[in-house]
């Protein structure tokens, strides 16, 4: 059994994990914070590297009633790297549901940690209990204190639900340093024209489930965030297109920078094209997946309902034309993963009517959460605090 500590946009995080593990899983627990799955053994480090929306993941070692918390110390002891000169260990506590009784856990963890330290001392092993003011340890604290080095340290995760708890051992964490480098290190980051977070770009690619040897196209490539992430994930055939030459230059600059770092040989093509004519430049039925954040309207969000409705009508027109083109160039059964803006005004949300407008007989709508009991009807939305435009993620499969 494996646990996944989910990012802020947890619905997307769950969708991403379920897309990657495909059909081979059973859900043990699912909530805003945590997903626990029964699934075949897999390489946890490798999996974490692929994910855009998971903070950490690992293996569940036991599940017991809350009343038996004190019984885990022998198990904890057996999971420590006992051959190390000095052992580092720490605990992160996450509630599975909001109602999980976390109150006594600080004291329980303190008692347990002191007991472990004492037991280790008796065996002449020095140790350090890594504690933090927060109930859970951040990736920064984990890294600084050697908890990510299996030969020296362990981060234990306690996942608490109403009557029981799970004990897990973290195997991999989001690599915040690498992510910062590849995000902020890019030569072209046009903040003003709105940047797609790289983690979200990676998540979109994972939602597409596209095979590594297929061609990925972003027809609104901007500065190339999606294409850069695709290269990071190991895709080697990519096409970027945009109506704006400056945007194409930005993509070129970013991809050249990236491939200089990674030394990957990429089959990479850039096209100056209006999406509404893109089939003139790309052979029919050749593309494995279209993954894109399209034009979302002017930077300044519309200030009245009338303006929002006009913009929605314009964007719907552009996107529907784009889908006619996408059908021509996509391989059979290939997918489009597309961001659709959701406008917010006075606590009201305005969605584009894409799901209804895109012809049902030509496209199937894919729901990556279809196996989730709790969240299968929840839209895939990405947003950050204070954002006036949210992003809805839609997945269509060519029939
Ligand atoms: C929201 S931005 C994409 C940003 C991109 N995801 C990135 O990470 O930089 C939308 C892009 O669509 C391009 N665009 C607008 N209308 C277009 C059209 N009709 N056909 C193709 N590209 C278009 C714009 O030039 C802009 O670069």
mmCIF file of N, CA and C in Angstrom, residues 190-195 250 299:
data_model
loop_
_atom_site.group_PDB
_atom_site.id
_atom_site.type_symbol
_atom_site.label_atom_id
_atom_site.label_comp_id
_atom_site.label_asym_id
_atom_site.label_seq_id
_atom_site.Cartn_x
_atom_site.Cartn_y
_atom_site.Cartn_z
ATOM 1 N N UNK A 190 8.295 35.427 -19.298
ATOM 2 C CA UNK A 190 7.512 36.659 -19.451
ATOM 3 C C UNK A 190 6.377 36.728 -18.420
ATOM 4 N N UNK A 191 6.745 37.170 -17.209
ATOM 5 C CA UNK A 191 5.786 37.149 -16.101
ATOM 6 C C UNK A 191 4.520 37.927 -16.462
ATOM 7 N N UNK A 192 4.719 39.029 -17.205
ATOM 8 C CA UNK A 192 3.577 39.887 -17.515
ATOM 9 C C UNK A 192 2.507 39.170 -18.324
ATOM 10 N N UNK A 193 2.919 38.302 -19.237
ATOM 11 C CA UNK A 193 1.899 37.653 -20.064
ATOM 12 C C UNK A 193 1.334 36.394 -19.397
ATOM 13 N N UNK A 194 1.630 36.234 -18.116
ATOM 14 C CA UNK A 194 0.988 35.142 -17.364
ATOM 15 C C UNK A 194 1.716 33.832 -17.574
ATOM 16 N N UNK A 195 2.297 33.319 -16.514
ATOM 17 C CA UNK A 195 3.094 32.095 -16.669
ATOM 18 C C UNK A 195 2.327 30.879 -16.198
ATOM 19 N N UNK A 250 10.773 32.908 -27.767
ATOM 20 C CA UNK A 250 10.939 32.609 -26.331
ATOM 21 C C UNK A 250 11.012 31.103 -26.111
ATOM 22 N N UNK A 299 -4.981 40.266 -20.542
ATOM 23 C CA UNK A 299 -4.416 40.104 -19.199
ATOM 24 C C UNK A 299 -5.302 40.704 -18.118
#
